[in-house]
mmCIF file of C-alpha atoms in Angstrom:
data_model
loop_
_atom_site.group_PDB
_atom_site.id
_atom_site.type_symbol
_atom_site.label_atom_id
_atom_site.label_comp_id
_atom_site.label_asym_id
_atom_site.label_seq_id
_atom_site.Cartn_x
_atom_site.Cartn_y
_atom_site.Cartn_z
ATOM 1 C CA GLN A 628 111.142 19.465 -80.568
ATOM 2 C CA LYS A 629 109.641 21.890 -83.019
ATOM 3 C CA GLU A 630 105.861 21.782 -83.143
ATOM 4 C CA VAL A 631 105.620 21.242 -86.913
ATOM 5 C CA GLU A 632 108.635 19.902 -88.781
ATOM 6 C CA GLN A 633 109.285 19.695 -92.484
ATOM 7 C CA ASN A 634 112.320 18.878 -94.572
ATOM 8 C CA SER A 635 113.391 22.270 -95.907
ATOM 9 C CA GLY A 636 114.592 20.844 -99.207
ATOM 10 C CA PRO A 637 115.041 21.904 -101.873
ATOM 11 C CA LEU A 638 113.258 18.929 -103.362
ATOM 12 C CA SER A 639 113.860 18.608 -107.085
ATOM 13 C CA VAL A 640 111.736 16.347 -109.261
ATOM 14 C CA PRO A 641 111.475 16.021 -113.040
ATOM 15 C CA GLU A 642 108.330 17.127 -114.797
ATOM 16 C CA GLY A 643 105.707 14.385 -114.746
ATOM 17 C CA ALA A 644 107.086 12.688 -111.627
ATOM 18 C CA ILE A 645 105.451 12.360 -108.218
ATOM 19 C CA ALA A 646 106.587 14.843 -105.579
ATOM 20 C CA SER A 647 106.285 13.697 -101.977
ATOM 21 C CA LEU A 648 106.292 16.272 -99.180
ATOM 22 C CA ASN A 649 106.353 15.226 -95.544
ATOM 23 C CA CYS A 650 105.497 16.780 -92.204
ATOM 24 C CA THR A 651 105.488 15.663 -88.578
ATOM 25 C CA TYR A 652 103.825 17.398 -85.650
ATOM 26 C CA SER A 653 104.259 17.269 -81.907
ATOM 27 C CA ASP A 654 100.755 17.853 -80.495
ATOM 28 C CA ARG A 655 99.006 14.485 -80.368
ATOM 29 C CA GLY A 656 95.685 16.224 -79.741
ATOM 30 C CA SER A 657 95.703 18.072 -83.070
ATOM 31 C CA GLN A 658 92.701 17.257 -85.244
ATOM 32 C CA SER A 659 93.026 19.260 -88.453
ATOM 33 C CA PHE A 660 95.858 19.633 -90.909
ATOM 34 C CA PHE A 661 96.465 21.889 -93.861
ATOM 35 C CA TRP A 662 98.819 22.378 -96.780
ATOM 36 C CA TYR A 663 99.521 25.878 -98.021
ATOM 37 C CA ARG A 664 101.477 26.737 -101.162
ATOM 38 C CA GLN A 665 103.633 29.850 -101.348
ATOM 39 C CA TYR A 666 105.146 31.046 -104.590
ATOM 40 C CA SER A 667 108.328 33.076 -104.317
ATOM 41 C CA GLY A 668 107.531 36.620 -103.230
ATOM 42 C CA LYS A 669 103.848 35.848 -102.742
ATOM 43 C CA SER A 670 101.604 35.014 -99.825
ATOM 44 C CA PRO A 671 100.556 31.517 -98.712
ATOM 45 C CA GLU A 672 97.369 30.044 -100.137
ATOM 46 C CA LEU A 673 95.451 26.998 -98.928
ATOM 47 C CA ILE A 674 95.482 24.026 -101.294
ATOM 48 C CA MET A 675 94.415 21.034 -99.176
ATOM 49 C CA PHE A 676 93.082 20.120 -95.769
ATOM 50 C CA ILE A 677 92.592 16.755 -94.076
ATOM 51 C CA TYR A 678 90.907 15.815 -90.835
ATOM 52 C CA SER A 679 90.678 11.996 -90.889
ATOM 53 C CA ASN A 680 93.271 9.268 -91.077
ATOM 54 C CA GLY A 681 93.907 8.021 -94.585
ATOM 55 C CA ASP A 682 94.063 9.678 -97.972
ATOM 56 C CA LYS A 683 92.206 12.627 -99.435
ATOM 57 C CA GLU A 684 92.484 13.314 -103.149
ATOM 58 C CA ASP A 685 91.857 16.549 -105.036
ATOM 59 C CA GLY A 686 92.925 16.490 -108.654
ATOM 60 C CA ARG A 687 96.667 15.876 -108.826
ATOM 61 C CA PHE A 688 97.046 16.399 -105.073
ATOM 62 C CA THR A 689 96.674 13.745 -102.372
ATOM 63 C CA ALA A 690 96.973 14.490 -98.674
ATOM 64 C CA GLN A 691 97.740 11.619 -96.324
ATOM 65 C CA LEU A 692 97.288 11.607 -92.559
ATOM 66 C CA ASN A 693 98.462 9.147 -89.914
ATOM 67 C CA LYS A 694 97.549 10.456 -86.477
ATOM 68 C CA ALA A 695 99.160 7.532 -84.650
ATOM 69 C CA SER A 696 102.498 8.419 -86.223
ATOM 70 C CA GLN A 697 101.774 12.176 -86.099
ATOM 71 C CA TYR A 698 102.594 12.380 -89.787
ATOM 72 C CA VAL A 699 101.052 14.267 -92.689
ATOM 73 C CA SER A 700 102.139 14.168 -96.294
ATOM 74 C CA LEU A 701 101.262 15.736 -99.616
ATOM 75 C CA LEU A 702 101.711 13.917 -102.908
ATOM 76 C CA ILE A 703 101.682 15.806 -106.187
ATOM 77 C CA ARG A 704 101.184 13.560 -109.199
ATOM 78 C CA ASP A 705 102.292 14.513 -112.714
ATOM 79 C CA SER A 706 104.327 17.403 -111.315
ATOM 80 C CA GLN A 707 104.391 20.532 -113.456
ATOM 81 C CA PRO A 708 106.886 23.417 -113.481
ATOM 82 C CA SER A 709 104.024 25.591 -112.193
ATOM 83 C CA ASP A 710 104.039 23.476 -109.006
ATOM 84 C CA SER A 711 107.475 24.903 -108.131
ATOM 85 C CA ALA A 712 106.893 26.687 -104.838
ATOM 86 C CA THR A 713 107.350 26.311 -101.101
ATOM 87 C CA TYR A 714 104.796 24.041 -99.454
ATOM 88 C CA LEU A 715 103.871 24.833 -95.872
ATOM 89 C CA CYS A 716 102.377 22.232 -93.570
ATOM 90 C CA ALA A 717 100.055 23.754 -90.962
ATOM 91 C CA VAL A 718 98.455 22.167 -87.915
ATOM 92 C CA ASN A 719 95.578 23.514 -85.857
ATOM 93 C CA MET A 720 96.762 23.479 -82.254
ATOM 94 C CA PHE A 721 94.938 24.517 -79.111
ATOM 95 C CA ARG A 722 96.818 27.437 -77.607
ATOM 96 C CA ALA A 723 95.787 30.190 -75.216
ATOM 97 C CA GLY A 724 92.192 29.006 -75.177
ATOM 98 C CA SER A 725 91.671 28.776 -78.922
ATOM 99 C CA TYR A 726 92.693 26.871 -82.011
ATOM 100 C CA GLN A 727 95.540 28.472 -83.921
ATOM 101 C CA LEU A 728 97.419 27.453 -87.041
ATOM 102 C CA THR A 729 101.049 26.573 -86.453
ATOM 103 C CA PHE A 730 103.153 26.399 -89.603
ATOM 104 C CA GLY A 731 106.224 24.394 -90.473
ATOM 105 C CA LYS A 732 109.085 26.221 -92.155
ATOM 106 C CA GLY A 733 108.143 24.774 -95.517
ATOM 107 C CA THR A 734 109.676 22.543 -98.172
ATOM 108 C CA LYS A 735 110.849 24.182 -101.375
ATOM 109 C CA LEU A 736 109.878 22.164 -104.434
ATOM 110 C CA SER A 737 111.479 22.602 -107.839
ATOM 111 C CA VAL A 738 109.963 20.796 -110.823
ATOM 112 C CA ILE A 739 112.529 20.522 -113.591
ATOM 113 C CA PRO A 740 111.147 20.681 -117.174
ATOM 114 C CA ASP B 936 86.962 39.956 -105.408
ATOM 115 C CA ALA B 937 87.318 39.639 -101.626
ATOM 116 C CA ARG B 938 90.859 39.863 -100.374
ATOM 117 C CA VAL B 939 92.929 40.972 -97.416
ATOM 118 C CA THR B 940 94.571 44.337 -98.018
ATOM 119 C CA GLN B 941 97.832 45.311 -96.346
ATOM 120 C CA THR B 942 99.742 48.569 -96.357
ATOM 121 C CA PRO B 943 102.509 49.454 -96.884
ATOM 122 C CA ARG B 944 103.787 46.767 -99.247
ATOM 123 C CA HIS B 945 107.369 47.827 -98.654
ATOM 124 C CA LYS B 946 108.937 49.902 -95.896
ATOM 125 C CA VAL B 947 112.566 50.860 -95.365
ATOM 126 C CA THR B 948 113.311 52.680 -92.159
ATOM 127 C CA GLU B 949 116.126 53.403 -89.793
ATOM 128 C CA MET B 950 116.649 51.784 -86.448
ATOM 129 C CA GLY B 951 114.678 53.494 -83.700
ATOM 130 C CA GLN B 952 111.865 54.694 -85.941
ATOM 131 C CA GLU B 953 108.228 53.799 -85.422
ATOM 132 C CA VAL B 954 106.620 51.505 -87.990
ATOM 133 C CA THR B 955 102.885 50.995 -88.403
ATOM 134 C CA MET B 956 101.424 48.311 -90.643
ATOM 135 C CA ARG B 957 97.736 48.191 -91.502
ATOM 136 C CA CYS B 958 95.409 45.441 -92.579
ATOM 137 C CA GLN B 959 91.863 45.376 -93.883
ATOM 138 C CA PRO B 960 90.435 41.861 -93.418
ATOM 139 C CA ILE B 961 87.885 40.302 -95.717
ATOM 140 C CA LEU B 962 84.379 41.589 -94.953
ATOM 141 C CA GLY B 963 82.554 39.110 -92.762
ATOM 142 C CA HIS B 964 85.660 37.408 -91.384
ATOM 143 C CA ASN B 965 85.828 37.548 -87.599
ATOM 144 C CA THR B 966 89.376 36.296 -87.003
ATOM 145 C CA VAL B 967 92.526 38.242 -87.821
ATOM 146 C CA PHE B 968 96.090 37.069 -87.476
ATOM 147 C CA TRP B 969 99.468 38.772 -87.751
ATOM 148 C CA TYR B 970 102.358 36.545 -88.819
ATOM 149 C CA ARG B 971 106.028 37.360 -89.361
ATOM 150 C CA GLN B 972 108.031 35.384 -91.923
ATOM 151 C CA THR B 973 111.815 35.099 -92.062
ATOM 152 C CA MET B 974 114.081 32.575 -93.743
ATOM 153 C CA MET B 975 115.373 31.368 -90.395
ATOM 154 C CA GLN B 976 112.133 31.085 -88.422
ATOM 155 C CA GLY B 977 109.485 30.634 -91.090
ATOM 156 C CA LEU B 978 105.969 31.886 -90.310
ATOM 157 C CA GLU B 979 105.600 32.920 -86.676
ATOM 158 C CA LEU B 980 102.303 33.943 -85.118
ATOM 159 C CA LEU B 981 102.528 37.354 -83.488
ATOM 160 C CA ALA B 982 98.911 38.168 -82.623
ATOM 161 C CA TYR B 983 95.408 36.799 -83.020
ATOM 162 C CA PHE B 984 92.069 38.600 -82.793
ATOM 163 C CA ARG B 985 88.583 37.161 -82.720
ATOM 164 C CA ASN B 986 85.636 39.530 -83.021
ATOM 165 C CA ARG B 987 88.180 42.342 -82.558
ATOM 166 C CA ALA B 988 89.252 41.059 -79.138
ATOM 167 C CA PRO B 989 92.906 40.055 -78.719
ATOM 168 C CA LEU B 990 93.105 36.348 -77.899
ATOM 169 C CA ASP B 991 96.787 35.641 -78.048
ATOM 170 C CA ASP B 992 99.792 37.885 -78.472
ATOM 171 C CA SER B 993 102.299 35.652 -76.728
ATOM 172 C CA GLY B 994 104.456 35.496 -79.838
ATOM 173 C CA MET B 995 104.970 39.237 -79.889
ATOM 174 C CA PRO B 996 107.845 41.070 -78.138
ATOM 175 C CA LYS B 997 105.747 43.164 -75.778
ATOM 176 C CA ASP B 998 108.304 45.854 -75.141
ATOM 177 C CA ARG B 999 108.281 47.107 -78.720
ATOM 178 C CA PHE B 1000 105.346 45.548 -80.566
ATOM 179 C CA SER B 1001 101.673 46.297 -80.205
ATOM 180 C CA ALA B 1002 98.635 45.097 -82.131
ATOM 181 C CA GLU B 1003 95.168 46.575 -82.144
ATOM 182 C CA MET B 1004 91.896 46.258 -83.969
ATOM 183 C CA PRO B 1005 90.096 49.589 -83.601
ATOM 184 C CA ASP B 1006 87.196 48.413 -85.776
ATOM 185 C CA ALA B 1007 86.139 45.405 -87.828
ATOM 186 C CA THR B 1008 87.734 46.788 -90.992
ATOM 187 C CA LEU B 1009 91.160 47.681 -89.612
ATOM 188 C CA ALA B 1010 93.916 45.862 -87.764
ATOM 189 C CA THR B 1011 97.239 47.503 -86.975
ATOM 190 C CA LEU B 1012 100.670 46.257 -85.973
ATOM 191 C CA LYS B 1013 103.056 48.802 -84.555
ATOM 192 C CA ILE B 1014 106.769 48.528 -83.806
ATOM 193 C CA GLN B 1015 108.352 51.219 -81.647
ATOM 194 C CA PRO B 1016 111.313 51.473 -81.661
ATOM 195 C CA SER B 1017 112.226 49.326 -84.640
ATOM 196 C CA GLU B 1018 115.438 47.286 -84.722
ATOM 197 C CA PRO B 1019 117.330 45.608 -87.585
ATOM 198 C CA ARG B 1020 116.235 42.173 -86.314
ATOM 199 C CA ASP B 1021 112.632 43.185 -87.043
ATOM 200 C CA SER B 1022 113.385 43.036 -90.768
ATOM 201 C CA ALA B 1023 110.959 40.478 -92.201
ATOM 202 C CA VAL B 1024 107.764 40.100 -94.178
ATOM 203 C CA TYR B 1025 104.693 40.699 -92.036
ATOM 204 C CA PHE B 1026 101.509 38.995 -93.142
ATOM 205 C CA CYS B 1027 97.994 39.696 -92.054
ATOM 206 C CA ALA B 1028 95.470 36.897 -92.518
ATOM 207 C CA SER B 1029 91.756 36.699 -91.876
ATOM 208 C CA GLY B 1030 89.325 33.840 -91.532
ATOM 209 C CA SER B 1031 86.135 32.589 -90.033
ATOM 210 C CA GLU B 1032 85.839 31.224 -86.528
ATOM 211 C CA SER B 1033 83.866 28.274 -87.947
ATOM 212 C CA ASN B 1034 86.830 27.157 -90.085
ATOM 213 C CA THR B 1035 89.940 28.089 -88.185
ATOM 214 C CA GLY B 1036 92.362 26.419 -90.578
ATOM 215 C CA GLU B 1037 91.407 28.269 -93.726
ATOM 216 C CA LEU B 1038 93.185 31.594 -93.655
ATOM 217 C CA PHE B 1039 93.286 34.181 -96.382
ATOM 218 C CA PHE B 1040 96.569 36.053 -96.435
ATOM 219 C CA GLY B 1041 97.298 39.570 -97.524
ATOM 220 C CA GLU B 1042 100.216 40.264 -99.847
ATOM 221 C CA GLY B 1043 102.463 41.114 -96.928
ATOM 222 C CA SER B 1044 104.461 44.124 -95.802
ATOM 223 C CA ARG B 1045 108.198 43.766 -96.380
ATOM 224 C CA LEU B 1046 110.020 45.683 -93.655
ATOM 225 C CA THR B 1047 113.704 46.544 -93.773
ATOM 226 C CA VAL B 1048 115.212 48.239 -90.736
ATOM 227 C CA LEU B 1049 118.670 49.694 -91.357
#
């Protein structure tokens, strides 16, 4: 089982719709979870983090965490064409004596005008 | 405007040649990471430094890859000899030990080995 799994997509949604991105992780001891956005040809940038079960909202973005199910999701409300990018789920895992970010392969999102 | 600086941005080389990639982390950050990104494997951690000391390089092929941090302003990743399967984008990222999930990535070095 891969440590962090995401549906690779592409996920296509019309402008104004809600985009739902999902991620599962294997390490039950993981405590912190992150969503990075990567535009084509660019580097990843952090957009959200969540540490506690439940929802965390920031503008049009909502991160959801369910540790019992080992599941993290990112909802993007009122999707805009500028949201078209690859979204990387990242989990802080304890490896080799320290916490390290392990990334999923990403879900490519296309928002259709 | 604090940012991670990587050089070169693009490198085309022939199989067997040595490749050196350099990274200047953000001033004040004490963790530095090297990641490799390919379509097939996504982002893979190659090496991790904290306060310039190597903590984990288990993701790095030891026979041909080496990573060093000679001072707080410079991290290097070297491939010798390079092979076509090393073709990828190599990212350097830096962060703070107090917030290990927030990484700031450089623009990446795109390596093509012919």
